[in-house]
Amino acid sequence: MALAGDAAHSDEFAVLVFSKTAGYRHESIAAGVAAVQTLGRRHGFRVHATEDATAFTDQSLAHYRVVVFLNTSGDVLDSAQEAAFERFVRRGGGFVGVHSASDTEYDWPWYGRLVGAYFKSHPRIQPAILRVVDPAHPSTLHLPPEWQRRDEWYNFREDPAVARVLLVIDERSYAGGTMSSRHPMAWCQEFEGGRAWYTALGHTVETYGEPLFLQHLLGGILWAAGVQD
């Protein structure tokens, strides 16, 4: 499967994919990890995947430019590990949150600000129409203005008002939305010296075989790494 811009980047960096769960566990985690590993091979960045929270130390995190929370859930880090991750971001590290990364660490206010919004609820899996708000971002510039696809569509506890919203969902195109006309599905922000990018897409196994989604995820990783602006 070829992706747009399928060429290695000269500025090689490393990505840590973290998929520990302490709540709901997504069937798609293995497919998601494999997808990021494939993106790394094709685009010149190294990928290490783990569910071991002991990787969150200053020494270990110093090897990575981006940490991906891939369908994490619940309370996955202890206080020392949380502090190490905060220092990683403040040193300029990148964060990428995928789908239930927003269903993670509800009792850690700093993480809530980093991810931008916490999960509230979702209706059944169904098709819907996404609309690109910011077509200039690396994670959306390849997308059609209206993107119809099937996934599990999150409602959030709050609107990530301080973030740069990239994608919204048209609540008229499916049943169960609760956030009215501005219902964000992907966003990003500069955060305390680092970069944070989040997409609510990514529930189903099939998602990680979709070329448009993979380009969306790749753009998020490259932006969080500071490779593409």
GROMACS .gro file of C-alpha atoms in nm:
model
  229
    1MET     CA    1   0.000   0.000   0.000
    2ALA     CA    2   0.158   0.328  -0.112
    3LEU     CA    3   0.104   0.651   0.076
    4ALA     CA    4   0.141   1.006  -0.046
    5GLY     CA    5   0.499   1.125   0.000
    6ASP     CA    6   0.619   0.766   0.054
    7ALA     CA    7   0.984   0.853   0.105
    8ALA     CA    8   1.223   0.850   0.400
    9HIS     CA    9   1.293   1.168   0.596
   10SER     CA   10   1.659   1.252   0.637
   11ASP     CA   11   1.614   1.371   0.996
   12GLU     CA   12   1.577   1.031   1.160
   13PHE     CA   13   1.418   1.019   1.503
   14ALA     CA   14   1.262   0.762   1.735
   15VAL     CA   15   0.902   0.713   1.842
   16LEU     CA   16   0.777   0.527   2.150
   17VAL     CA   17   0.434   0.368   2.103
   18PHE     CA   18   0.269   0.311   2.441
   19SER     CA   19  -0.049   0.103   2.454
   20LYS     CA   20  -0.097   0.003   2.817
   21THR     CA   21  -0.460  -0.033   2.925
   22ALA     CA   22  -0.614  -0.023   3.272
   23GLY     CA   23  -0.971   0.006   3.142
   24TYR     CA   24  -1.130  -0.090   2.812
   25ARG     CA   25  -0.887  -0.270   2.579
   26HIS     CA   26  -0.926  -0.214   2.207
   27GLU     CA   27  -0.901  -0.508   1.970
   28SER     CA   28  -0.726  -0.275   1.726
   29ILE     CA   29  -0.413  -0.215   1.939
   30ALA     CA   30  -0.201  -0.475   1.761
   31ALA     CA   31  -0.304  -0.339   1.421
   32GLY     CA   32  -0.228   0.014   1.536
   33VAL     CA   33   0.119  -0.076   1.662
   34ALA     CA   34   0.195  -0.257   1.336
   35ALA     CA   35   0.073   0.044   1.136
   36VAL     CA   36   0.305   0.286   1.318
   37GLN     CA   37   0.596   0.044   1.273
   38THR     CA   38   0.524   0.031   0.899
   39LEU     CA   39   0.506   0.410   0.880
   40GLY     CA   40   0.841   0.429   1.054
   41ARG     CA   41   1.008   0.191   0.809
   42ARG     CA   42   0.869   0.382   0.513
   43HIS     CA   43   0.939   0.731   0.639
   44GLY     CA   44   1.269   0.700   0.818
   45PHE     CA   45   1.189   0.700   1.188
   46ARG     CA   46   1.251   0.425   1.440
   47VAL     CA   47   0.962   0.278   1.641
   48HIS     CA   48   0.968   0.099   1.975
   49ALA     CA   49   0.639  -0.035   2.112
   50THR     CA   50   0.574  -0.119   2.477
   51GLU     CA   51   0.304  -0.163   2.738
   52ASP     CA   52   0.561  -0.139   3.018
   53ALA     CA   53   0.519   0.188   3.207
   54THR     CA   54   0.872   0.158   3.350
   55ALA     CA   55   0.986   0.301   3.014
   56PHE     CA   56   0.875   0.639   3.150
   57THR     CA   57   1.200   0.757   3.305
   58ASP     CA   58   1.416   1.055   3.209
   59GLN     CA   59   1.690   0.826   3.080
   60SER     CA   60   1.459   0.613   2.864
   61LEU     CA   61   1.247   0.896   2.726
   62ALA     CA   62   1.561   1.085   2.621
   63HIS     CA   63   1.592   0.837   2.333
   64TYR     CA   64   1.260   0.948   2.175
   65ARG     CA   65   1.129   1.255   2.003
   66VAL     CA   66   0.762   1.149   2.013
   67VAL     CA   67   0.555   0.934   2.247
   68VAL     CA   68   0.233   0.791   2.102
   69PHE     CA   69  -0.045   0.695   2.344
   70LEU     CA   70  -0.219   0.439   2.122
   71ASN     CA   71  -0.560   0.339   2.259
   72THR     CA   72  -0.443   0.359   2.618
   73SER     CA   73  -0.712   0.360   2.887
   74GLY     CA   74  -0.742   0.425   3.258
   75ASP     CA   75  -0.460   0.498   3.502
   76VAL     CA   76  -0.147   0.376   3.323
   77LEU     CA   77   0.140   0.569   3.490
   78ASP     CA   78   0.241   0.617   3.852
   79SER     CA   79   0.340   0.957   3.992
   80ALA     CA   80   0.712   0.921   3.917
   81GLN     CA   81   0.640   0.811   3.562
   82GLU     CA   82   0.399   1.101   3.517
   83ALA     CA   83   0.666   1.346   3.633
   84ALA     CA   84   0.918   1.201   3.387
   85PHE     CA   85   0.671   1.240   3.101
   86GLU     CA   86   0.599   1.599   3.199
   87ARG     CA   87   0.973   1.673   3.187
   88PHE     CA   88   0.996   1.501   2.847
   89VAL     CA   89   0.733   1.733   2.701
   90ARG     CA   90   0.883   2.042   2.863
   91ARG     CA   91   1.219   1.954   2.705
   92GLY     CA   92   1.049   1.974   2.364
   93GLY     CA   93   0.913   1.622   2.328
   94GLY     CA   94   0.610   1.543   2.115
   95PHE     CA   95   0.287   1.370   2.216
   96VAL     CA   96   0.048   1.190   1.982
   97GLY     CA   97  -0.282   1.065   2.124
   98VAL     CA   98  -0.492   0.815   1.932
   99HIS     CA   99  -0.862   0.751   2.007
  100SER     CA  100  -0.888   0.635   2.370
  101ALA     CA  101  -0.580   0.833   2.471
  102SER     CA  102  -0.856   1.073   2.579
  103ASP     CA  103  -1.002   0.794   2.798
  104THR     CA  104  -0.682   0.787   3.001
  105GLU     CA  105  -0.551   0.940   3.326
  106TYR     CA  106  -0.861   1.129   3.440
  107ASP     CA  107  -0.696   1.214   3.773
  108TRP     CA  108  -0.387   1.375   3.619
  109PRO     CA  109  -0.482   1.736   3.535
  110TRP     CA  110  -0.162   1.805   3.342
  111TYR     CA  111  -0.239   1.514   3.109
  112GLY     CA  112  -0.591   1.645   3.060
  113ARG     CA  113  -0.449   1.975   2.939
  114LEU     CA  114  -0.197   1.795   2.716
  115VAL     CA  115  -0.451   1.571   2.543
  116GLY     CA  116  -0.696   1.861   2.520
  117ALA     CA  117  -1.025   1.695   2.619
  118TYR     CA  118  -1.144   1.384   2.799
  119PHE     CA  119  -1.377   1.122   2.654
  120LYS     CA  120  -1.739   1.137   2.767
  121SER     CA  121  -1.944   0.887   2.562
  122HIS     CA  122  -1.993   0.734   2.219
  123PRO     CA  123  -2.280   0.598   2.012
  124ARG     CA  124  -2.264   0.276   1.810
  125ILE     CA  125  -2.002   0.235   1.538
  126GLN     CA  126  -2.141   0.388   1.216
  127PRO     CA  127  -2.047   0.592   0.909
  128ALA     CA  128  -2.024   0.971   0.941
  129ILE     CA  129  -1.886   1.271   0.757
  130LEU     CA  130  -1.576   1.450   0.881
  131ARG     CA  131  -1.496   1.803   0.764
  132VAL     CA  132  -1.146   1.946   0.738
  133VAL     CA  133  -1.115   2.274   0.930
  134ASP     CA  134  -0.742   2.329   0.875
  135PRO     CA  135  -0.628   2.197   0.536
  136ALA     CA  136  -0.273   2.332   0.583
  137HIS     CA  137  -0.173   2.095   0.864
  138PRO     CA  138   0.044   1.792   0.772
  139SER     CA  139  -0.222   1.557   0.913
  140THR     CA  140  -0.507   1.703   0.705
  141LEU     CA  141  -0.357   1.854   0.388
  142HIS     CA  142  -0.408   1.525   0.197
  143LEU     CA  143  -0.770   1.478   0.309
  144PRO     CA  144  -1.080   1.562   0.103
  145PRO     CA  145  -1.284   1.855   0.240
  146GLU     CA  146  -1.555   1.603   0.333
  147TRP     CA  147  -1.431   1.264   0.444
  148GLN     CA  148  -1.685   0.987   0.493
  149ARG     CA  149  -1.574   0.686   0.695
  150ARG     CA  150  -1.688   0.441   0.963
  151ASP     CA  151  -1.560   0.452   1.319
  152GLU     CA  152  -1.662   0.495   1.682
  153TRP     CA  153  -1.732   0.866   1.722
  154TYR     CA  154  -1.641   1.015   2.059
  155ASN     CA  155  -1.825   1.287   2.247
  156PHE     CA  156  -1.600   1.480   2.483
  157ARG     CA  157  -1.648   1.630   2.829
  158GLU     CA  158  -1.525   1.967   2.704
  159ASP     CA  159  -1.434   2.149   2.385
  160PRO     CA  160  -1.053   2.175   2.342
  161ALA     CA  161  -1.095   2.549   2.293
  162VAL     CA  162  -0.728   2.635   2.338
  163ALA     CA  163  -0.618   2.390   2.069
  164ARG     CA  164  -0.593   2.427   1.691
  165VAL     CA  165  -0.888   2.220   1.566
  166LEU     CA  166  -0.810   2.024   1.250
  167LEU     CA  167  -1.117   1.805   1.190
  168VAL     CA  168  -1.479   1.825   1.300
  169ILE     CA  169  -1.762   1.577   1.256
  170ASP     CA  170  -2.098   1.664   1.105
  171GLU     CA  171  -2.348   1.554   1.369
  172ARG     CA  172  -2.622   1.557   1.103
  173SER     CA  173  -2.450   1.266   0.928
  174TYR     CA  174  -2.484   1.012   1.213
  175ALA     CA  175  -2.680   0.939   1.531
  176GLY     CA  176  -2.553   1.012   1.881
  177GLY     CA  177  -2.347   1.330   1.865
  178THR     CA  178  -2.381   1.565   2.164
  179MET     CA  179  -2.151   1.859   2.085
  180SER     CA  180  -2.357   2.051   1.825
  181SER     CA  181  -2.204   2.231   1.527
  182ARG     CA  182  -1.848   2.240   1.663
  183HIS     CA  183  -1.766   1.879   1.738
  184PRO     CA  184  -1.387   1.836   1.711
  185MET     CA  185  -1.231   1.505   1.607
  186ALA     CA  186  -0.864   1.602   1.573
  187TRP     CA  187  -0.661   1.892   1.707
  188CYS     CA  188  -0.311   2.000   1.803
  189GLN     CA  189  -0.134   2.252   2.023
  190GLU     CA  190   0.203   2.381   2.131
  191PHE     CA  191   0.221   2.277   2.494
  192GLU     CA  192   0.473   2.375   2.763
  193GLY     CA  193   0.769   2.356   2.526
  194GLY     CA  194   0.652   2.050   2.334
  195ARG     CA  195   0.386   1.961   2.081
  196ALA     CA  196   0.065   1.764   2.129
  197TRP     CA  197  -0.153   1.617   1.852
  198TYR     CA  198  -0.469   1.412   1.905
  199THR     CA  199  -0.710   1.224   1.682
  200ALA     CA  200  -1.031   1.062   1.802
  201LEU     CA  201  -1.022   0.825   1.505
  202GLY     CA  202  -0.882   0.476   1.549
  203HIS     CA  203  -1.127   0.241   1.719
  204THR     CA  204  -1.163  -0.029   1.455
  205VAL     CA  205  -0.904  -0.275   1.326
  206GLU     CA  206  -0.996  -0.171   0.971
  207THR     CA  207  -0.895   0.190   1.044
  208TYR     CA  208  -0.527   0.093   1.045
  209GLY     CA  209  -0.551  -0.031   0.687
  210GLU     CA  210  -0.703   0.290   0.550
  211PRO     CA  211  -0.451   0.494   0.346
  212LEU     CA  212  -0.616   0.828   0.433
  213PHE     CA  213  -0.613   0.751   0.804
  214LEU     CA  214  -0.251   0.634   0.790
  215GLN     CA  215  -0.150   0.958   0.619
  216HIS     CA  216  -0.346   1.147   0.886
  217LEU     CA  217  -0.159   0.963   1.161
  218LEU     CA  218   0.176   1.006   0.987
  219GLY     CA  219   0.120   1.380   0.957
  220GLY     CA  220   0.042   1.398   1.328
  221ILE     CA  221   0.360   1.213   1.419
  222LEU     CA  222   0.578   1.427   1.191
  223TRP     CA  223   0.421   1.748   1.324
  224ALA     CA  224   0.467   1.639   1.687
  225ALA     CA  225   0.829   1.557   1.607
  226GLY     CA  226   0.883   1.902   1.456
  227VAL     CA  227   0.973   1.749   1.120
  228GLN     CA  228   0.679   1.907   0.936
  229ASP     CA  229   0.496   2.228   1.017
   0.00000   0.00000   0.00000
